[in-house]
CSV table of C-alpha atoms in Angstrom, one decimal:
chain,number,residue,atom,x,y,z
Y,1,MET,CA,123.8,143.0,121.3
Y,2,GLU,CA,123.1,142.9,125.0
Y,3,SER,CA,121.5,139.8,126.4
Y,4,ARG,CA,118.4,141.6,127.6
Y,5,ARG,CA,117.6,142.5,124.0
Y,6,LEU,CA,118.2,139.0,122.8
Y,7,LEU,CA,115.9,137.6,125.4
Y,8,GLY,CA,113.3,140.2,124.4
Y,9,LEU,CA,113.5,139.0,120.8
Y,10,ILE,CA,113.1,135.4,121.8
Y,11,ALA,CA,110.0,136.4,123.9
Y,12,GLU,CA,108.6,138.3,120.9
Y,13,VAL,CA,108.8,135.2,118.8
Y,14,ALA,CA,105.9,133.9,120.9
Y,15,SER,CA,103.8,137.1,120.3
Y,16,GLU,CA,100.3,136.8,119.1
Y,17,ASP,CA,100.9,139.7,116.7
Y,18,PRO,CA,102.2,138.1,113.4
Y,19,SER,CA,104.2,141.1,112.4
Y,20,VAL,CA,106.0,141.3,115.8
Y,21,ARG,CA,106.6,137.5,115.6
Y,22,GLU,CA,108.0,137.6,112.1
Y,23,THR,CA,110.2,140.6,112.7
Y,24,ALA,CA,111.7,138.9,115.8
Y,25,ARG,CA,112.4,135.8,113.9
Y,26,GLY,CA,114.1,137.7,111.1
Y,27,GLU,CA,116.3,139.6,113.5
Y,28,LEU,CA,117.4,136.4,115.4
Y,29,ILE,CA,118.3,134.6,112.2
Y,30,ALA,CA,120.3,137.6,111.0
Y,31,LEU,CA,122.2,137.7,114.3
Y,32,GLY,CA,123.5,134.2,113.6
Y,33,ALA,CA,126.1,133.0,116.1
Y,34,THR,CA,125.2,135.7,118.6
Y,35,ALA,CA,121.7,134.2,119.0
Y,36,VAL,CA,122.8,130.6,119.2
Y,37,GLY,CA,123.5,130.5,122.9
Y,38,PRO,CA,120.2,131.9,124.1
Y,39,LEU,CA,118.3,129.8,121.7
Y,40,LEU,CA,120.1,126.7,122.9
Y,41,ALA,CA,119.1,127.6,126.5
Y,42,ALA,CA,115.4,128.0,125.3
Y,43,LEU,CA,115.7,124.6,123.6
Y,44,TRP,CA,116.2,122.8,126.9
Y,45,ASP,CA,114.1,125.1,129.1
Y,46,ASP,CA,110.4,124.1,129.3
Y,47,ASP,CA,109.7,127.4,131.1
Y,48,ALA,CA,111.2,129.5,128.3
Y,49,PRO,CA,108.9,132.1,126.8
Y,50,VAL,CA,109.1,130.3,123.5
Y,51,ALA,CA,108.3,126.6,122.6
Y,52,TRP,CA,111.4,124.4,122.2
Y,53,SER,CA,110.2,123.6,118.6
Y,54,GLU,CA,110.4,127.3,117.8
Y,55,ALA,CA,113.9,127.6,119.2
Y,56,ALA,CA,115.0,124.5,117.2
Y,57,TRP,CA,113.5,125.9,114.0
Y,58,LEU,CA,115.4,129.2,114.5
Y,59,LEU,CA,118.6,127.3,115.1
Y,60,ARG,CA,118.0,125.3,111.9
Y,61,LYS,CA,117.6,128.6,110.0
Y,62,ILE,CA,120.7,130.1,111.5
Y,63,GLY,CA,122.5,127.1,109.9
Y,64,GLN,CA,126.3,126.6,110.1
Y,65,PRO,CA,127.0,128.9,113.0
Y,66,ALA,CA,124.8,126.6,115.1
Y,67,LEU,CA,126.4,123.3,114.0
Y,68,ASP,CA,129.3,123.1,116.5
Y,69,PRO,CA,127.3,124.4,119.5
Y,70,LEU,CA,124.5,121.9,118.7
Y,71,ALA,CA,127.1,119.1,118.5
Y,72,ASP,CA,128.3,120.1,121.9
Y,73,ALA,CA,124.7,120.2,123.1
Y,74,ILE,CA,124.1,116.7,121.9
Y,75,SER,CA,127.2,115.4,123.7
Y,76,ALA,CA,126.2,117.1,126.9
Y,77,ALA,CA,122.5,116.6,126.8
Y,78,PRO,CA,121.3,115.9,130.4
Y,79,THR,CA,118.2,114.0,129.5
Y,80,PRO,CA,116.8,111.9,126.6
Y,81,THR,CA,114.3,114.8,125.9
Y,82,ALA,CA,117.1,117.3,125.7
Y,83,LEU,CA,119.1,115.0,123.4
Y,84,ARG,CA,116.1,114.4,121.1
Y,85,ARG,CA,115.5,118.2,120.8
Y,86,ALA,CA,119.2,118.9,120.1
Y,87,ARG,CA,119.3,116.2,117.5
Y,88,TRP,CA,116.2,117.4,115.7
Y,89,ALA,CA,117.7,120.9,115.4
Y,90,PHE,CA,121.1,119.5,114.3
Y,91,THR,CA,119.9,117.2,111.6
Y,92,GLY,CA,117.9,120.0,109.8
Y,93,LEU,CA,120.4,122.8,109.6
Y,94,ASP,CA,120.2,125.1,106.6
Y,95,VAL,CA,123.8,124.7,105.4
Y,96,PRO,CA,125.3,125.1,101.9
Y,97,GLY,CA,126.5,121.5,101.6
Y,98,LEU,CA,127.1,118.3,103.6
Y,99,GLY,CA,130.8,118.9,103.7
Y,100,VAL,CA,130.2,121.1,106.8
Y,101,TYR,CA,129.3,118.0,108.8
Y,102,ALA,CA,132.8,116.5,108.3
Y,103,SER,CA,133.9,117.5,111.7
Y,104,ALA,CA,130.8,116.1,113.3
Y,105,LEU,CA,131.4,112.8,111.6
Y,106,ARG,CA,134.7,112.7,113.5
Y,107,HIS,CA,133.3,114.0,116.8
Y,108,TRP,CA,134.4,112.2,120.0
Y,109,HIS,CA,130.8,111.5,121.0
Y,110,PRO,CA,128.9,108.7,119.2
Y,111,GLN,CA,125.6,110.4,119.3
Y,112,VAL,CA,127.0,113.3,117.3
Y,113,ARG,CA,128.6,111.0,114.7
Y,114,GLN,CA,125.3,109.1,114.4
Y,115,SER,CA,123.3,112.3,114.1
Y,116,ALA,CA,125.6,113.5,111.3
Y,117,ALA,CA,125.2,110.2,109.4
Y,118,TYR,CA,121.5,110.6,109.7
Y,119,VAL,CA,121.8,114.0,107.9
Y,120,PHE,CA,123.4,112.2,105.0
Y,121,GLN,CA,120.7,109.5,105.1
Y,122,GLY,CA,118.0,112.2,104.7
Y,123,ARG,CA,119.7,113.7,101.6
Y,124,GLY,CA,119.6,110.4,99.7
Y,125,ARG,CA,121.2,110.6,96.3
Y,126,ASP,CA,122.1,114.3,96.8
Y,127,ALA,CA,124.7,113.0,99.3
Y,128,LEU,CA,126.8,111.2,96.7
Y,129,PRO,CA,129.5,113.9,96.3
Y,130,GLU,CA,130.3,113.7,100.0
Y,131,ALA,CA,129.5,110.0,100.5
Y,132,HIS,CA,133.3,109.3,101.0
Y,133,LEU,CA,133.1,111.1,104.3
Y,134,LEU,CA,131.0,108.3,105.7
Y,135,LEU,CA,133.6,105.6,105.0
Y,136,PRO,CA,135.4,105.8,108.4
Y,137,LEU,CA,132.1,105.2,110.2
Y,138,LEU,CA,131.8,101.8,108.6
Y,139,ALA,CA,134.5,100.7,111.0
Y,140,ASP,CA,133.2,102.8,114.0
Y,141,PRO,CA,133.6,101.0,117.3
Y,142,VAL,CA,129.9,101.8,118.2
Y,143,PRO,CA,127.4,99.5,116.5
Y,144,GLU,CA,124.7,102.2,116.3
Y,145,VAL,CA,127.1,104.5,114.5
Y,146,ARG,CA,128.1,101.8,112.0
Y,147,GLU,CA,124.5,101.0,111.4
Y,148,GLY,CA,123.8,104.7,110.8
Y,149,ALA,CA,126.6,104.9,108.2
Y,150,VAL,CA,125.2,101.8,106.5
Y,151,TRP,CA,121.7,103.2,106.3
Y,152,ALA,CA,123.0,106.5,105.0
Y,153,LEU,CA,125.1,104.9,102.2
Y,154,ARG,CA,122.1,102.7,101.3
Y,155,GLU,CA,120.0,105.8,100.8
Y,156,VAL,CA,122.6,107.3,98.5
Y,157,GLY,CA,121.7,104.5,96.1
Y,158,PRO,CA,123.5,102.7,93.2
Y,159,GLY,CA,125.7,105.7,92.5
Y,160,VAL,CA,127.8,104.8,95.6
Y,161,LEU,CA,128.7,101.3,94.3
Y,162,PRO,CA,131.9,102.3,92.5
Y,163,LEU,CA,133.2,104.0,95.7
Y,164,LEU,CA,132.4,100.9,97.8
Y,165,ARG,CA,134.1,98.6,95.3
Y,166,ASP,CA,137.2,100.8,95.4
Y,167,VAL,CA,137.2,100.4,99.2
Y,168,ARG,CA,136.9,96.6,98.9
Y,169,ARG,CA,139.8,96.5,96.5
Y,170,GLY,CA,142.0,98.7,98.7
Y,171,ARG,CA,142.0,101.8,96.4
Y,172,TRP,CA,141.3,104.1,99.4
Y,173,PRO,CA,144.4,103.9,101.6
Y,174,GLY,CA,143.6,104.1,105.3
Y,175,PHE,CA,140.2,102.6,105.1
Y,176,GLU,CA,141.1,98.9,105.3
Y,177,ARG,CA,139.0,98.5,108.4
Y,178,SER,CA,136.0,99.7,106.5
Y,179,ARG,CA,136.1,96.9,103.9
Y,180,ALA,CA,133.7,94.6,105.8
Y,181,GLY,CA,131.1,97.4,106.1
Y,182,ALA,CA,131.6,98.3,102.4
Y,183,LEU,CA,130.7,94.7,101.5
Y,184,GLU,CA,127.5,94.9,103.6
Y,185,VAL,CA,126.4,98.1,101.9
Y,186,LEU,CA,127.2,96.7,98.4
Y,187,ALA,CA,124.8,93.8,99.1
Y,188,ALA,CA,122.2,96.1,100.6
Y,189,VAL,CA,122.3,98.5,97.7
Y,190,GLY,CA,122.7,96.1,94.8
Y,191,GLY,CA,122.2,92.6,96.1
Y,192,PRO,CA,124.6,89.7,95.0
Y,193,ALA,CA,124.8,91.2,91.5
Y,194,ALA,CA,126.7,94.2,92.9
Y,195,LEU,CA,129.6,92.1,94.2
Y,196,ASP,CA,132.6,91.4,91.9
Y,197,GLU,CA,133.9,87.9,91.4
Y,198,ALA,CA,136.5,88.3,94.2
Y,199,ASP,CA,133.8,89.2,96.7
Y,200,ARG,CA,131.4,86.5,95.5
Y,201,ALA,CA,134.2,83.9,95.9
Y,202,ALA,CA,134.9,85.2,99.4
Y,203,VAL,CA,131.3,84.9,100.3
Y,204,ARG,CA,131.0,81.4,98.9
Y,205,ARG,CA,134.1,80.3,100.9
Y,206,LEU,CA,132.7,81.8,104.1
Y,207,ILE,CA,129.3,80.0,103.6
Y,208,SER,CA,131.1,76.7,103.0
Y,209,VAL,CA,133.1,77.0,106.1
Y,210,LYS,CA,130.2,78.1,108.3
Y,211,ALA,CA,127.8,75.5,106.9
Y,212,ARG,CA,130.1,72.7,107.6
Y,213,ASP,CA,129.4,72.5,111.4
Y,214,GLU,CA,126.3,74.7,111.6
Y,215,ILE,CA,123.9,74.0,114.4
Y,216,PRO,CA,120.2,74.8,113.6
Y,217,GLU,CA,118.8,77.8,115.4
Y,218,PRO,CA,115.2,78.6,116.1
Y,219,MET,CA,113.7,80.8,113.4
Y,220,HIS,CA,111.5,83.9,113.6
Y,221,THR,CA,108.3,82.6,112.0
Y,222,CYS,CA,106.7,85.4,110.1
Y,223,GLY,CA,105.4,84.4,106.7
Y,224,PRO,CA,104.3,81.2,104.8
Y,225,TRP,CA,106.2,77.9,104.5
Y,226,PHE,CA,105.7,74.4,103.1
Y,227,ALA,CA,106.9,71.1,104.5
Y,228,VAL,CA,107.3,67.8,102.5
Y,229,PRO,CA,108.7,64.5,103.9
Y,230,THR,CA,111.5,64.0,101.4
Y,231,GLY,CA,115.2,64.4,101.1
Y,232,ASP,CA,115.1,64.7,97.3
Y,233,GLN,CA,116.0,68.4,96.9
Y,234,GLU,CA,116.0,68.3,93.1
Y,235,ALA,CA,112.4,67.1,93.2
Y,236,VAL,CA,111.4,69.8,95.6
Y,237,LEU,CA,113.0,72.5,93.4
Y,238,ASP,CA,111.2,71.1,90.4
Y,239,ALA,CA,107.9,70.9,92.2
Y,240,PHE,CA,108.0,74.6,93.0
Y,241,GLY,CA,109.5,75.8,89.7
Y,242,LEU,CA,112.7,76.9,91.3
Y,243,SER,CA,116.2,77.1,89.7
Y,244,ASP,CA,119.8,78.3,90.3
Y,245,PRO,CA,120.1,76.9,93.8
Y,246,MET,CA,122.8,78.5,95.8
Y,247,PRO,CA,124.2,76.7,98.8
Y,248,VAL,CA,123.8,78.8,102.0
Y,249,THR,CA,123.9,78.4,105.7
Y,250,MET,CA,120.6,77.9,107.5
Y,251,ARG,CA,121.1,81.2,109.1
Y,252,LEU,CA,121.4,82.9,105.8
Y,253,GLY,CA,118.3,81.2,104.4
Y,254,ALA,CA,116.3,82.3,107.4
Y,255,SER,CA,117.7,85.8,107.1
Y,256,ALA,CA,116.6,85.9,103.4
Y,257,TRP,CA,113.1,84.7,104.2
Y,258,SER,CA,112.6,87.3,106.9
Y,259,HIS,CA,114.2,90.1,104.9
Y,260,ASP,CA,112.2,89.5,101.8
Y,261,LEU,CA,108.9,89.2,103.6
Y,262,HIS,CA,109.5,92.4,105.5
Y,263,ALA,CA,111.1,94.4,102.7
Y,264,GLY,CA,108.0,94.0,100.7
Y,265,ASN,CA,107.5,95.0,97.0
Y,266,GLY,CA,108.4,98.7,97.1
Y,267,PRO,CA,110.0,100.5,94.1
Y,268,ARG,CA,113.4,99.3,95.2
Y,269,ALA,CA,112.4,95.8,96.1
Y,270,ARG,CA,111.1,94.8,92.6
Y,271,HIS,CA,109.3,91.6,93.4
Y,272,GLY,CA,111.1,91.3,96.6
Y,273,THR,CA,108.7,88.9,98.3
Y,274,CYS,CA,108.5,86.4,95.4
Y,275,SER,CA,111.9,86.3,93.7
Y,276,ARG,CA,113.6,83.6,95.8
Y,277,VAL,CA,112.8,80.8,98.2
Y,278,TYR,CA,114.7,79.3,101.0
Y,279,VAL,CA,114.8,75.5,100.8
Y,280,SER,CA,116.1,74.0,104.1
Y,281,PRO,CA,118.2,70.9,104.5
Y,282,VAL,CA,116.3,67.8,105.6
Y,283,LEU,CA,115.2,68.5,109.2
Y,284,ASP,CA,114.0,65.5,111.1
Y,285,GLY,CA,113.0,63.9,107.8
Y,286,TRP,CA,111.2,67.0,106.4
Y,287,THR,CA,112.3,69.6,103.8
Y,288,LEU,CA,110.9,73.0,104.6
Y,289,VAL,CA,110.3,75.6,101.8
Y,290,PHE,CA,110.1,79.2,103.0
Y,291,GLY,CA,108.7,81.9,100.8
Y,292,ILE,CA,106.2,82.7,98.1
Y,293,PRO,CA,106.7,81.1,94.7
Y,294,SER,CA,105.9,83.3,91.7
Y,295,GLY,CA,102.8,81.3,90.8
Y,296,ASP,CA,101.3,81.9,94.2
Y,297,ALA,CA,102.3,85.6,94.3
Y,298,HIS,CA,100.9,86.4,90.9
Y,299,PRO,CA,98.0,84.0,90.1
Y,300,ALA,CA,96.8,84.3,86.5
Y,301,ASP,CA,93.2,83.6,87.4
Y,302,GLY,CA,92.9,85.8,90.5
Y,303,ARG,CA,92.3,82.9,92.9
Y,304,SER,CA,92.2,83.6,96.6
Y,305,ARG,CA,95.1,82.7,98.8
Y,306,GLY,CA,93.2,79.8,100.3
Y,307,THR,CA,92.3,78.4,96.9
Y,308,ARG,CA,96.0,78.6,95.8
Y,309,VAL,CA,97.3,77.0,98.9
Y,310,ARG,CA,94.8,74.1,98.8
Y,311,HIS,CA,95.6,73.5,95.1
Y,312,ARG,CA,99.4,73.5,95.7
Y,313,CYS,CA,99.1,71.2,98.8
Y,314,ALA,CA,97.0,68.7,96.8
Y,315,ALA,CA,99.5,68.7,93.9
Y,316,LEU,CA,102.5,68.4,96.2
Y,317,SER,CA,100.9,65.5,98.1
Y,318,ARG,CA,100.3,63.6,94.9
Y,319,ARG,CA,104.1,63.8,94.3
Y,320,PHE,CA,105.4,63.4,97.8
Y,321,GLY,CA,102.5,61.6,99.5
Y,322,VAL,CA,102.1,64.3,102.1
Y,323,ALA,CA,102.4,68.1,102.0
Y,324,HIS,CA,101.8,70.8,104.6
Y,325,TRP,CA,101.6,74.5,104.4
Y,326,TYR,CA,101.8,76.9,107.4
Y,327,GLY,CA,101.5,80.6,107.9
Y,328,MET,CA,102.2,83.0,110.7
Y,329,ARG,CA,102.5,86.8,110.9
Y,330,CYS,CA,104.5,88.6,113.6
Y,331,GLY,CA,102.5,91.8,113.4
Y,332,ASP,CA,99.1,90.3,114.4
Y,333,ASP,CA,97.4,87.1,115.3
Y,334,TRP,CA,97.0,85.6,111.8
Y,335,THR,CA,97.8,81.9,111.5
Y,336,ALA,CA,96.9,79.2,109.1
Y,337,TRP,CA,97.7,75.7,107.9
Y,338,CYS,CA,96.8,73.2,105.2
Y,339,PHE,CA,97.4,69.4,105.0
Y,340,GLY,CA,97.4,67.5,101.8
Y,341,GLU,CA,97.5,63.7,101.6
Y,342,ARG,CA,97.7,61.6,98.5
Y,343,GLY,CA,96.3,64.3,96.2
Y,344,ARG,CA,93.5,65.7,98.3
Y,345,VAL,CA,93.3,68.3,101.1
Y,346,VAL,CA,92.3,66.8,104.4
Y,347,ARG,CA,92.6,69.9,106.6
Y,348,PHE,CA,92.6,73.6,105.9
Y,349,TYR,CA,92.3,76.4,108.4
Y,350,ASP,CA,92.9,80.1,107.9
Y,351,ALA,CA,92.2,82.4,110.9
Y,352,ALA,CA,91.4,85.2,108.4
Y,353,ASP,CA,88.9,83.1,106.5
Y,354,PRO,CA,87.3,80.5,108.9
Y,355,ASP,CA,84.3,80.1,106.7
Y,356,HIS,CA,86.3,78.1,104.2
Y,357,GLU,CA,87.7,75.6,106.7
Y,358,VAL,CA,88.2,72.0,105.5
Y,359,GLY,CA,88.1,69.1,107.9
Y,360,ARG,CA,88.1,69.2,111.7
Y,361,GLY,CA,89.9,67.5,114.6
Y,362,HIS,CA,93.3,66.7,112.9
Y,363,PRO,CA,95.5,64.7,115.4
Y,364,ALA,CA,98.1,67.5,115.2
Y,365,GLU,CA,95.7,70.0,116.7
Y,366,LEU,CA,95.7,68.4,120.2
Y,367,ARG,CA,92.0,68.8,120.7
Y,368,CYS,CA,92.6,72.6,121.0
Y,369,LEU,CA,90.4,75.3,119.6
Y,370,PRO,CA,91.0,77.2,116.4
Y,371,PRO,CA,92.1,80.8,117.1
Y,372,HIS,CA,88.7,82.3,116.1
Y,373,GLU,CA,86.7,80.1,118.6
Y,374,SER,CA,86.5,80.6,122.3
Y,375,GLY,CA,84.5,77.4,123.1
Y,376,PHE,CA,82.5,79.3,125.7
Y,377,ALA,CA,78.7,79.1,125.7
Y,378,HIS,CA,76.8,82.2,124.7
Y,379,GLY,CA,76.6,84.5,127.7
Y,380,ALA,CA,79.2,82.6,129.8
Y,381,LEU,CA,80.8,85.9,130.7
Y,382,ALA,CA,77.6,87.8,131.2
Y,383,GLY,CA,77.6,89.9,134.3
Y,384,VAL,CA,81.4,90.4,134.4
Y,385,ASP,CA,82.5,94.0,134.0
Y,386,ALA,CA,84.7,93.9,130.9
Y,387,ALA,CA,86.3,97.2,132.2
Y,388,ASP,CA,87.7,95.3,135.2
Y,389,ALA,CA,90.5,93.5,133.5
Y,390,GLU,CA,91.5,91.4,136.5
Y,391,ALA,CA,88.0,90.1,137.2
Y,392,PHE,CA,87.3,89.4,133.6
Y,393,LEU,CA,90.6,87.4,133.1
Y,394,ALA,CA,90.0,85.5,136.4
Y,395,CYS,CA,86.5,84.5,135.2
Y,396,TYR,CA,87.7,83.6,131.7
Y,397,GLU,CA,90.4,81.3,133.2
Y,398,GLU,CA,88.0,79.7,135.6
Y,399,ILE,CA,85.6,78.8,132.8
Y,400,ARG,CA,88.4,77.6,130.6
Y,401,GLN,CA,89.6,75.2,133.3
Y,402,GLU,CA,86.1,73.9,133.9
Y,403,LEU,CA,85.8,73.1,130.2
Y,404,TRP,CA,89.3,71.4,130.2
Y,405,ARG,CA,90.3,73.6,127.3
Y,406,PRO,CA,94.1,73.5,126.7
Y,407,GLY,CA,93.8,76.8,124.9
Y,408,GLN,CA,94.1,78.0,121.3
Y,409,TYR,CA,97.0,77.1,119.0
Y,410,THR,CA,98.9,78.5,116.1
Y,411,ALA,CA,100.7,77.2,113.1
Y,412,VAL,CA,104.0,76.6,115.0
Y,413,GLU,CA,102.3,74.4,117.6
Y,414,VAL,CA,100.5,72.4,114.8
Y,415,ALA,CA,103.7,72.1,112.8
Y,416,GLY,CA,105.5,70.8,115.9
Y,417,GLN,CA,103.0,68.0,116.1
Y,418,ALA,CA,102.6,67.3,112.4
Y,419,SER,CA,106.1,67.9,110.9
Y,420,VAL,CA,108.7,70.3,112.1
Y,421,ASP,CA,108.3,73.5,114.0
Y,422,PRO,CA,110.9,75.9,112.6
Y,423,ALA,CA,110.7,78.1,115.8
Y,424,SER,CA,111.9,75.1,117.9
Y,425,ILE,CA,114.7,73.6,115.8
Y,426,GLY,CA,118.1,73.4,117.5
Y,427,PRO,CA,120.9,71.1,118.5
Y,428,GLN,CA,118.4,68.3,118.9
Y,429,THR,CA,117.3,68.5,115.3
Y,430,ARG,CA,118.7,65.9,112.9
Y,431,VAL,CA,120.1,67.6,109.8
Y,432,THR,CA,121.1,66.1,106.4
Y,433,GLY,CA,121.8,67.7,103.1
Y,434,ARG,CA,122.3,71.4,102.3
Y,435,ALA,CA,120.3,74.5,102.6
Y,436,VAL,CA,119.9,76.5,99.4
Y,437,LEU,CA,118.4,79.8,98.1
Y,438,ALA,CA,116.7,79.2,94.8
Y,439,LEU,CA,115.2,81.6,92.3
Y,440,SER,CA,111.5,81.6,91.3
Y,441,ALA,CA,110.3,82.8,87.9
Y,442,CYS,CA,110.3,86.4,89.2
Y,443,GLY,CA,113.9,85.9,90.4
Y,444,ARG,CA,115.0,84.6,87.1
Y,445,GLU,CA,113.7,87.8,85.5
Y,446,HIS,CA,114.6,90.4,88.3
Y,447,GLY,CA,117.5,88.6,90.1
Y,448,HIS,CA,118.0,88.3,93.9
Y,449,PRO,CA,116.4,91.1,96.0
Y,450,ARG,CA,118.8,93.7,97.3
Y,451,GLY,CA,119.7,93.5,100.9
Y,452,ALA,CA,122.5,92.4,103.3
Y,453,LEU,CA,121.9,89.0,105.0
Y,454,CYS,CA,123.3,87.2,108.0
Y,455,ILE,CA,125.7,84.4,107.1
């Protein structure tokens, strides 16, 4: 068909007449490979008579004849916008099966390989028959491509576990370099229970070696944690109702805490936030306990978070003399802390529930203000145009300096004064004992959450 007629059909796709529009669409799809070139040109041309999304939709409907040209378009995309449009068309092609993407998974350009892996990810369990095609990407030299393969295999689900175990045991010749990636996916899909004894032993050996000379690293503080001034780890485990302690590196423990809090309790997580707890080694005289024990996550009497925290801190302080609880959240400004001493709560503050504050002016708070208070007199900023950000901030800072207010504080600053700030630990931190991951009541029933962790 002459190019003039092709361009005419593309223009008709933008017609206001539905019958003209649908007829043009049908003819372009029927033309298949003949229509791909002009549609690719329209995909990148903002002055084309048809919207890029319409051109991409038509390429998707043409299907397999558009696959290789779109792969070439991805590898040659001149701008991020062009790349995004080509990838959108490529990852939604109407094809008979995922096997047609085999050549794209071997493409010289990493964006093409990554895009092909994303197609598998979108198919989920339906990708199982062709999941073996992803194995080479587990050893891809480009990190983003490896990550895409991991995500794709994770979405395939438990059905992929036998394939991954075969890779680990060398039953797929030529994929020796994919063995490390296969281990990561095994843990991500099935958790520790998915590893066979040989792999579990290998992980234990690696943890033992890395923990021997491990230097503490600052932690990303998002979630709740407790602090008690003791080196008696067995007593700490007993106080929180924990069991089956597994020695880990501090990095692995921190990774588990972050993973479990952010993975949530979705259908695949199965009590993901409350099944295990990271118990640190003794850090500058304090043992830190990261996570949400089962009793706090599922209170039988429906008590509020603040009530549960105060009750636990009081009980822990009867046993250890002093007990602290802290809370932070990386997605917003929430922060909280609670101090128990000799069986009673002497300080409790929760930015989300300031009306139930207990005590004021704890020495660890450095005469600063709680986050919900400004300390400014009513009307102190009257007359300042709030829309003028520069003027407003200048006036705010001037008044703050006049009042000698050091500023507001969060749980990590308070922890740094009262016990140990996990966001500031490092080579200067004194470490004794071992870090462990331990199971709560939920963990004893459901096992460790799924997910690969940093060792």
